[in-house]
Tab-separated table of C-alpha atoms in Angstrom:
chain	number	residue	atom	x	y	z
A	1	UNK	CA	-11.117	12.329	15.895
A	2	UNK	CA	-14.402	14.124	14.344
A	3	UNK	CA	-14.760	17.472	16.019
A	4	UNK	CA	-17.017	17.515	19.290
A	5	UNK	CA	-20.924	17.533	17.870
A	6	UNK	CA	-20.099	16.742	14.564
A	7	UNK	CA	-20.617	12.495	14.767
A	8	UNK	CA	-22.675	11.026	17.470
A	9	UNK	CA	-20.222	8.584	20.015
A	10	UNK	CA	-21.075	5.077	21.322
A	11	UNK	CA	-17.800	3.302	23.152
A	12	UNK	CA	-17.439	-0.111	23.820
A	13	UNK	CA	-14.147	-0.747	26.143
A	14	UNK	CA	-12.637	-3.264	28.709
A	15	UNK	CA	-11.392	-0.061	30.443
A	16	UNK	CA	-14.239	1.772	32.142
A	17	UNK	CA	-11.515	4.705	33.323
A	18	UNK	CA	-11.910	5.209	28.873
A	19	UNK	CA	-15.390	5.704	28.515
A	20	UNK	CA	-15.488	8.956	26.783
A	21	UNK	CA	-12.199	10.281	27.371
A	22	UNK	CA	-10.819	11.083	23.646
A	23	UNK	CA	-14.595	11.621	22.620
A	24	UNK	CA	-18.181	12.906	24.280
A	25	UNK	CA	-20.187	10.136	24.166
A	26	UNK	CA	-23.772	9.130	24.849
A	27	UNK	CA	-23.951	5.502	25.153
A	28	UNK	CA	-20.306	3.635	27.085
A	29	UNK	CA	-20.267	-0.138	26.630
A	30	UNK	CA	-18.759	-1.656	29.230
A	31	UNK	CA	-17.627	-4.864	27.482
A	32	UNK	CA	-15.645	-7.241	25.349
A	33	UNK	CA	-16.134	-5.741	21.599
A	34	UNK	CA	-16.909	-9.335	19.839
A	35	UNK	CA	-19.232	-10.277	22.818
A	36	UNK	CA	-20.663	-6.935	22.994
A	37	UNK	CA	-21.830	-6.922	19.331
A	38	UNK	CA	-22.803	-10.556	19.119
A	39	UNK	CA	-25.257	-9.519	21.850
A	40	UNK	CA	-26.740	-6.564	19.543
A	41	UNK	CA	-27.203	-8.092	16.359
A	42	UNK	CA	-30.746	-10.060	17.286
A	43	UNK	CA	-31.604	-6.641	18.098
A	44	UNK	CA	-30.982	-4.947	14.268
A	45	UNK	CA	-33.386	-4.547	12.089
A	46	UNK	CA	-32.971	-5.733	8.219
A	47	UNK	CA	-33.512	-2.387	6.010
A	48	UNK	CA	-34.828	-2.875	2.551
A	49	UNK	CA	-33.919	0.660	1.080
A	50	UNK	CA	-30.502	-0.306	-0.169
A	51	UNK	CA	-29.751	2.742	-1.696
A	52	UNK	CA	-27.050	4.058	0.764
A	53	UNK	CA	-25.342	0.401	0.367
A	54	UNK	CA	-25.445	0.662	-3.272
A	55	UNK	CA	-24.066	4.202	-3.462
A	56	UNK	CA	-20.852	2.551	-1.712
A	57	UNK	CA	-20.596	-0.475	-4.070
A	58	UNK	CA	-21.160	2.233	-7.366
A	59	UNK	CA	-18.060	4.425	-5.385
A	60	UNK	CA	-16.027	1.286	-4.705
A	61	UNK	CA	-16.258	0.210	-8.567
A	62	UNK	CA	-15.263	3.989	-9.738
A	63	UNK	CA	-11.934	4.097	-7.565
A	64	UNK	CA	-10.963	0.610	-8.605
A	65	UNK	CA	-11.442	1.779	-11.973
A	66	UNK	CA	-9.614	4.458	-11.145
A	67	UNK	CA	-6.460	2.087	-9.569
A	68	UNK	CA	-6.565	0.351	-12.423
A	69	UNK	CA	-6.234	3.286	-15.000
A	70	UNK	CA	-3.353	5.037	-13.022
A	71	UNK	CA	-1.573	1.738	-12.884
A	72	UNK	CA	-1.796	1.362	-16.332
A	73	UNK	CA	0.261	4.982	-17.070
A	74	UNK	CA	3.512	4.989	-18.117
A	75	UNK	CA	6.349	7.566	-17.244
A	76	UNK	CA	9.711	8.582	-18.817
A	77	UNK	CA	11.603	8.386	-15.987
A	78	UNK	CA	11.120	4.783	-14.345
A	79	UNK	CA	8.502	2.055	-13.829
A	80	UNK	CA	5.241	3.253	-12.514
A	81	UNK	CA	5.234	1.593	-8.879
A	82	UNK	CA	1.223	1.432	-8.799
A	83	UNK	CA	1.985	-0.952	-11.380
A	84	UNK	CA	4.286	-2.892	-9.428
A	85	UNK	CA	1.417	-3.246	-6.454
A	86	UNK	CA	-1.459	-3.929	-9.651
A	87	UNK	CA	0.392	-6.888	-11.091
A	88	UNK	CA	1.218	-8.083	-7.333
A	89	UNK	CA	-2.600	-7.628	-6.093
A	90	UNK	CA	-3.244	-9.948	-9.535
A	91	UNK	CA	-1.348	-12.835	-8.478
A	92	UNK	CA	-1.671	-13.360	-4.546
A	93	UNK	CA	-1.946	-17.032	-3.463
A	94	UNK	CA	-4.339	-18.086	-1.230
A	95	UNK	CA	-3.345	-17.413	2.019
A	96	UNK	CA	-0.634	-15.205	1.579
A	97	UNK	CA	1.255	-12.641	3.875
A	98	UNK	CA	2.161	-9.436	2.815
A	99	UNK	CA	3.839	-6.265	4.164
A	100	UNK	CA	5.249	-3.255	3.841
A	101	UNK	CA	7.047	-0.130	5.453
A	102	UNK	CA	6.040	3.037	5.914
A	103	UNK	CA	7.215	5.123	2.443
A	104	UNK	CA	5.489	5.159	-0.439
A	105	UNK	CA	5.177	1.597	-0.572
A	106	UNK	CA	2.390	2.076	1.938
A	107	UNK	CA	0.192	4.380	-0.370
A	108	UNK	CA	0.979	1.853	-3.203
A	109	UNK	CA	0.193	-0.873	-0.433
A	110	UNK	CA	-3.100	1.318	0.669
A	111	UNK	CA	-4.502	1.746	-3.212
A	112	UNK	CA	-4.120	-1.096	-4.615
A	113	UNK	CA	-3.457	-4.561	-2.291
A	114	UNK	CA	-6.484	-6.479	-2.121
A	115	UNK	CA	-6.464	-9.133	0.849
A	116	UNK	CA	-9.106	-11.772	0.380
A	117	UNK	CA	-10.170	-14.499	2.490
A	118	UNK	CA	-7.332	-16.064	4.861
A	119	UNK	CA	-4.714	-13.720	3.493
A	120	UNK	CA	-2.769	-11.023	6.336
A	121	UNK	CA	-1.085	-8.404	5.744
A	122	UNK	CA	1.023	-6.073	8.087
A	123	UNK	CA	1.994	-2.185	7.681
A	124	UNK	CA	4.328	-0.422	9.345
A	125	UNK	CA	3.599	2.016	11.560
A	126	UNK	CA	5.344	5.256	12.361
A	127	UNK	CA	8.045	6.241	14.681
A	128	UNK	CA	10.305	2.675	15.746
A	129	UNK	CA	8.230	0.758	13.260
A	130	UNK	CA	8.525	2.343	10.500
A	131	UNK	CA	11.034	0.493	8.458
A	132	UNK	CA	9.262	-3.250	9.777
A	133	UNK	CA	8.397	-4.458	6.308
A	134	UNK	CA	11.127	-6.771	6.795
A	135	UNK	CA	11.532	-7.433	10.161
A	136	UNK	CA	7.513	-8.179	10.045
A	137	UNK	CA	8.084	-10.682	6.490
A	138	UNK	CA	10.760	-12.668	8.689
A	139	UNK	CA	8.865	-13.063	11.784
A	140	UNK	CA	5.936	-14.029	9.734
A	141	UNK	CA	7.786	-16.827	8.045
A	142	UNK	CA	8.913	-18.085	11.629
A	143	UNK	CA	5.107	-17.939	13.208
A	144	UNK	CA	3.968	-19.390	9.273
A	145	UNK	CA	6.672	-21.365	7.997
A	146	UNK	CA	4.139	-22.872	5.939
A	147	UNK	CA	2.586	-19.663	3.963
A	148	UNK	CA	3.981	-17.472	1.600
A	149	UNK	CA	5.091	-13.771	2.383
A	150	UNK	CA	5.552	-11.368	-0.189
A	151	UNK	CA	7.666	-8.359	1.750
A	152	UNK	CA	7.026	-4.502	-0.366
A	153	UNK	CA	9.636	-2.278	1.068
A	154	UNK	CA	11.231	1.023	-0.840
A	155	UNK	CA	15.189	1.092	-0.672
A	156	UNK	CA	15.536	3.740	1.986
A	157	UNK	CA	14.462	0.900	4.203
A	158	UNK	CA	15.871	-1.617	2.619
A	159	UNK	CA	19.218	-0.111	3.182
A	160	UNK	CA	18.163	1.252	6.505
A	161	UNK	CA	16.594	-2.910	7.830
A	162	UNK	CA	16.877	-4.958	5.129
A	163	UNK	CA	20.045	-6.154	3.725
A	164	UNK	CA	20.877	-7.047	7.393
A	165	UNK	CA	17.726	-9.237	7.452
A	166	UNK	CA	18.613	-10.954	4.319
A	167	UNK	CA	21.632	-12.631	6.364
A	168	UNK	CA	18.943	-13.394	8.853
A	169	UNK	CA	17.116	-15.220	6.470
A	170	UNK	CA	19.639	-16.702	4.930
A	171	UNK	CA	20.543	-18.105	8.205
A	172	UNK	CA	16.942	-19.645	9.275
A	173	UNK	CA	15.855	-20.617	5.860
A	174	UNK	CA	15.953	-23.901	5.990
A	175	UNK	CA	13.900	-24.343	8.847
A	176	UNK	CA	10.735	-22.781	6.803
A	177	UNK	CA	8.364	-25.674	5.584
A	178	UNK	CA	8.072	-23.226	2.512
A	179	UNK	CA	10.751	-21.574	2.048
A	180	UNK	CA	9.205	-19.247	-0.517
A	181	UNK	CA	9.793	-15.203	0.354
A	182	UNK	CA	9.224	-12.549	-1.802
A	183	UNK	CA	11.439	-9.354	-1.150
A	184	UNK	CA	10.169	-6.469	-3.672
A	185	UNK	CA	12.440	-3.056	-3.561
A	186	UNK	CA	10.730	0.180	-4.941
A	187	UNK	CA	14.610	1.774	-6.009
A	188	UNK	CA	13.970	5.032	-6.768
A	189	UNK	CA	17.151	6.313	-5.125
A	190	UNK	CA	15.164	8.617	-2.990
A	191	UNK	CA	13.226	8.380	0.567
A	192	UNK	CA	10.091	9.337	-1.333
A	193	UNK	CA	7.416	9.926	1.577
A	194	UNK	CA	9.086	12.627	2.835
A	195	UNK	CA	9.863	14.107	-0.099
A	196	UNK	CA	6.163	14.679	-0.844
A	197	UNK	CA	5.573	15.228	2.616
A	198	UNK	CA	7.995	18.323	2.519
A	199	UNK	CA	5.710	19.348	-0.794
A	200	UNK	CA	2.371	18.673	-0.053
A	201	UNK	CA	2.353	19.599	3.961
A	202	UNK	CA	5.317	22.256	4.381
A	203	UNK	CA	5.323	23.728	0.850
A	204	UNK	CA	8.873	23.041	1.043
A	205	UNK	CA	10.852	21.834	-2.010
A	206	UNK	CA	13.206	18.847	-1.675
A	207	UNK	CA	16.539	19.075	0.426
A	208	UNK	CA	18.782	16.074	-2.052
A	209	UNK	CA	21.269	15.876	0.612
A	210	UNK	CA	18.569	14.726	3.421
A	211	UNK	CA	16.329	12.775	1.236
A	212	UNK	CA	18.963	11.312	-1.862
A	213	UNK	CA	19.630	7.197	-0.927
A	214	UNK	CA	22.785	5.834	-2.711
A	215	UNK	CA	21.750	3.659	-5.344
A	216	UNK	CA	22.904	-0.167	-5.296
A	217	UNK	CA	22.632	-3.422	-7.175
A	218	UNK	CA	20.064	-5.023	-5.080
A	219	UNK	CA	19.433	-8.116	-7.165
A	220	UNK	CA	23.073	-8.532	-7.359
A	221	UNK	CA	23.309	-8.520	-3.425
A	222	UNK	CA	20.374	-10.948	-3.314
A	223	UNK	CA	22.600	-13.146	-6.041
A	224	UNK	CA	25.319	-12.920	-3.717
A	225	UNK	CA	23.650	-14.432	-1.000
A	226	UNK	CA	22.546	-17.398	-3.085
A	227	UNK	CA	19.054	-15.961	-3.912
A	228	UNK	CA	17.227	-15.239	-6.645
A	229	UNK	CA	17.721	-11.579	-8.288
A	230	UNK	CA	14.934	-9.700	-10.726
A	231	UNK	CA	15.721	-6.744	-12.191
A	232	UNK	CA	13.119	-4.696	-13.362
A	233	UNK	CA	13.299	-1.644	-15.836
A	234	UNK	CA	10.233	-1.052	-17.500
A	235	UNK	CA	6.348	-1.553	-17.224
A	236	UNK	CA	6.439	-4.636	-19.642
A	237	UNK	CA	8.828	-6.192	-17.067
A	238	UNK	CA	6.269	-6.160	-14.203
A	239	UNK	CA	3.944	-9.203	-14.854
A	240	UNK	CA	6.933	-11.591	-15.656
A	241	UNK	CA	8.728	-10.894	-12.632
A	242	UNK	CA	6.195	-11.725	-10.242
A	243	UNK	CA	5.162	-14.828	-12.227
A	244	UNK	CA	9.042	-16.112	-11.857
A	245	UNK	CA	9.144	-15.018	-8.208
A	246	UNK	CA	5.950	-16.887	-7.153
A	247	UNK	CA	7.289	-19.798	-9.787
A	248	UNK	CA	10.243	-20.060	-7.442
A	249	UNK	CA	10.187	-21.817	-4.519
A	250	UNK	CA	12.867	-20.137	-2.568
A	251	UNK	CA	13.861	-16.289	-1.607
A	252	UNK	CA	13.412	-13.933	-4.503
A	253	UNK	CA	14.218	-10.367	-4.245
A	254	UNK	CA	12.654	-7.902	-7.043
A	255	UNK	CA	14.501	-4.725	-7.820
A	256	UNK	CA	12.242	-2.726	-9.079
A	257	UNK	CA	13.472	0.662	-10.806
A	258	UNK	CA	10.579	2.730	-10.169
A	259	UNK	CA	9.860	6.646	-10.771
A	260	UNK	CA	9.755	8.808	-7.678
A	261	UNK	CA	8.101	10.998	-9.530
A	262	UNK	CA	4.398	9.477	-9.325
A	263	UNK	CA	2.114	11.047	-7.154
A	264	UNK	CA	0.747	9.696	-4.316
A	265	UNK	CA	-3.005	11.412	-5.111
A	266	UNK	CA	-5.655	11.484	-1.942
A	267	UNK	CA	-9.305	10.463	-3.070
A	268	UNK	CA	-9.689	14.002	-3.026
A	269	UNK	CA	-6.855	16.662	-3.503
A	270	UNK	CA	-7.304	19.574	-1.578
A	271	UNK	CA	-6.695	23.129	-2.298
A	272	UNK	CA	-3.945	23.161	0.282
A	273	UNK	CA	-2.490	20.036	-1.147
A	274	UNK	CA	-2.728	21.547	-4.678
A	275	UNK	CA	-0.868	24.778	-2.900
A	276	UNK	CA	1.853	23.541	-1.449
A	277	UNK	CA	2.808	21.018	-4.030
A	278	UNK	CA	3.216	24.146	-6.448
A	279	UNK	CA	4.710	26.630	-4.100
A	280	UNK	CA	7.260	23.886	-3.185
A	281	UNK	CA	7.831	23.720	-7.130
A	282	UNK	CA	8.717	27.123	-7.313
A	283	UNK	CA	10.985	27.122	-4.604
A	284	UNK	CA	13.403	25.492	-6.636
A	285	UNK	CA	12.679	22.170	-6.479
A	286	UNK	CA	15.166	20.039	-7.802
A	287	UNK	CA	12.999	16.951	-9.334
A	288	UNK	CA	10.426	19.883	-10.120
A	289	UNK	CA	9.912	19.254	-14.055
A	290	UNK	CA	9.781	15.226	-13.691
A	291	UNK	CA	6.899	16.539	-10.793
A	292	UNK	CA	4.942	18.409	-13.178
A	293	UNK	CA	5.146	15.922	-16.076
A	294	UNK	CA	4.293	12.771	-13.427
A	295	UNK	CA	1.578	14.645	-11.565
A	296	UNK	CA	-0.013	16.137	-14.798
A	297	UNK	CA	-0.802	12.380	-16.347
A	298	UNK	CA	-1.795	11.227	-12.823
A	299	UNK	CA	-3.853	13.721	-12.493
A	300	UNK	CA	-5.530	13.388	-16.435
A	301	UNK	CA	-5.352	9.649	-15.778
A	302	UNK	CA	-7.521	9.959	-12.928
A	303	UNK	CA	-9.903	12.949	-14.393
A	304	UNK	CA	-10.711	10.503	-17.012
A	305	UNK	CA	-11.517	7.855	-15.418
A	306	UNK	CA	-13.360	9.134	-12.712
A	307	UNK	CA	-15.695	10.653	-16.053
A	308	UNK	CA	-15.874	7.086	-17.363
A	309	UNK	CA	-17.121	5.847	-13.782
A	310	UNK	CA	-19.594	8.585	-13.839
A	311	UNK	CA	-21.272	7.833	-16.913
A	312	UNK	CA	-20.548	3.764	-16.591
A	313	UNK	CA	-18.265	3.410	-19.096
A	314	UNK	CA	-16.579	-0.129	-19.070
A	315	UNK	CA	-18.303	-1.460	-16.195
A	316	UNK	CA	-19.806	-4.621	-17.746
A	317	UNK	CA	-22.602	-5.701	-15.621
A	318	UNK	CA	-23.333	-9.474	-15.230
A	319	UNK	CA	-26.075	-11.640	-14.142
A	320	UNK	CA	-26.921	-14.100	-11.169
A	321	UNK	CA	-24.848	-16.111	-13.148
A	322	UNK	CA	-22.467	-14.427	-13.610
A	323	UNK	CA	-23.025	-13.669	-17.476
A	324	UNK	CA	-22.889	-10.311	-19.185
């Protein structure tokens, strides 16, 4: 929550006992949210300045540039996952369901998933949750047999709640009007939200023996099942994959051998981000030099762009029409 004085507070809650506990407030709303705002909108007036609104569509253009550019990069040591999520964002079908757990796959998920009209999606939380990316894709196949659900989950989890639910599936499949499931692994043989965690928040380098996850064939489990396995091993691979998952109307499962070196960059990297990340390095860091060398294009990657957005560079702008 904002600090006390620093954003004006109006609650609406079905729990009077609420009102203003978490936050001083000086208007509570006693109420049903949806019925409560219904009952305020004859009361707004239209504004004509739309200069604040425009500000937000000129930002929103820059950091999809932005997504776009870093997903683009390629690194020496594995497939860039932003890439993965691009491609993915690229080919959603209408309606589709798509989740993910809470590693890495859920600043991936976060950047660059795009859910459009009558799509859901579902990300884990923390704590028991956590690792639900699967758990969630199954139940939403039982409550939608009739959608598709594309399921983004790294291999920590995987191993952790996944290969167990791919017997589950196995078992209930045929009860799914569309059978169509999309499992896509981020195997980077490490549990990489901690590991920048550790770096970023503690200043602590990576601990191999906590955060290392043995590495597998998970296409060729998936195979051995009876479902479909994609391997992927480099950037050019990305596209294809998904267009043969989503081409297949059945369970798929993507093994996708990403870097865990990428960076998972806030809008704005902090000094104490920028800190910790390097005293961690200097620790003794074992992945330290495949850090550096990830981090340093992300970072140029995103410099660039972000200078390109600024002076509206490659933004073509289009007509009513929608002509350029």
């Amino acid at each position: 929550m904002p600090q006390s004085g620093q954003a004006r507070g109006i609650q609406v809650d079905l729990k009077p006992e609420q009102m203003g506990l978490r936050y001083p407030t000086e208007l509570n709303l006693w109420g049903d949210v949806k019925e409560t705002l219904a009952a305020l909108i004859p009361h707004l007036e239209d504004k004509t300045d739309k200069s604040w609104q425009q500000g937000i569509v000129e930002s929103m253009k820059e950091w999809e540039s932005e997504m776009e550019a870093e997903a683009m990069v390629s690194y020496d040591d594995g497939v860039n996952p932003r890439r993965v999520y691009h491609e993915l964002n690229k080919r959603l079908p209408p309606r589709a369901i798509v989740t993910a757990d809470a590693g890495s796959t859920a600043d991936w998920y976060g950047h660059h998933i795009r859910l459009r009209d009558g799509m859901l999606g579902d990300l884990s939380g923390r704590l028991a949750s956590m690792l639900a990316a699967m758990p969630y894709a199954t139940a939403a196949k039982f409550a939608h047999p009739e959608r598709p659900v594309i399921c983004t989950i790294g291999d920590g989890a995987f191993q952790m709640l996944g290969m167990n639910e791919l017997i589950t599936i196995k078992k209930y499949m045929q009860r799914w009007e569309n059978p169509q499931l999309i499992i896509m692994i981020l195997h980077n043989d490490d549990l990489t939200q901690v590991s920048w965690e550790k770096r970023t928040e503690d200043a602590n380098p990576v601990w191999s023996t906590s955060q290392d996850v043995e590495s597998i064939d998970y296409a060729g489990y998936a195979e051995l099942l009876g479902f479909t396995g994609i391997r992927v091993k480099s950037d050019d691979d990305v596209a294809a994959a998904w267009d043969a998952a989503f081409a297949h109307r059945g369970i798929t499962v993507i093994d996708a051998y990403t870097s865990k070196n990428v960076p998972p960059l806030p809008p704005k990297v902090t000094f104490e981000f920028a800190k910790n990340t390097g005293m961690a390095l200097l620790k003794g860091d074992p992945d330290a030099t495949g850090v550096i060398r990830d981090t340093a294009k992300s970072v140029v990657t995103e410099g660039v762009a972000r200078v390109k957005g600024a002076l509206h560079l490659g933004h073509e702008e289009k007509d009513e029409d929608g002509k350029k």
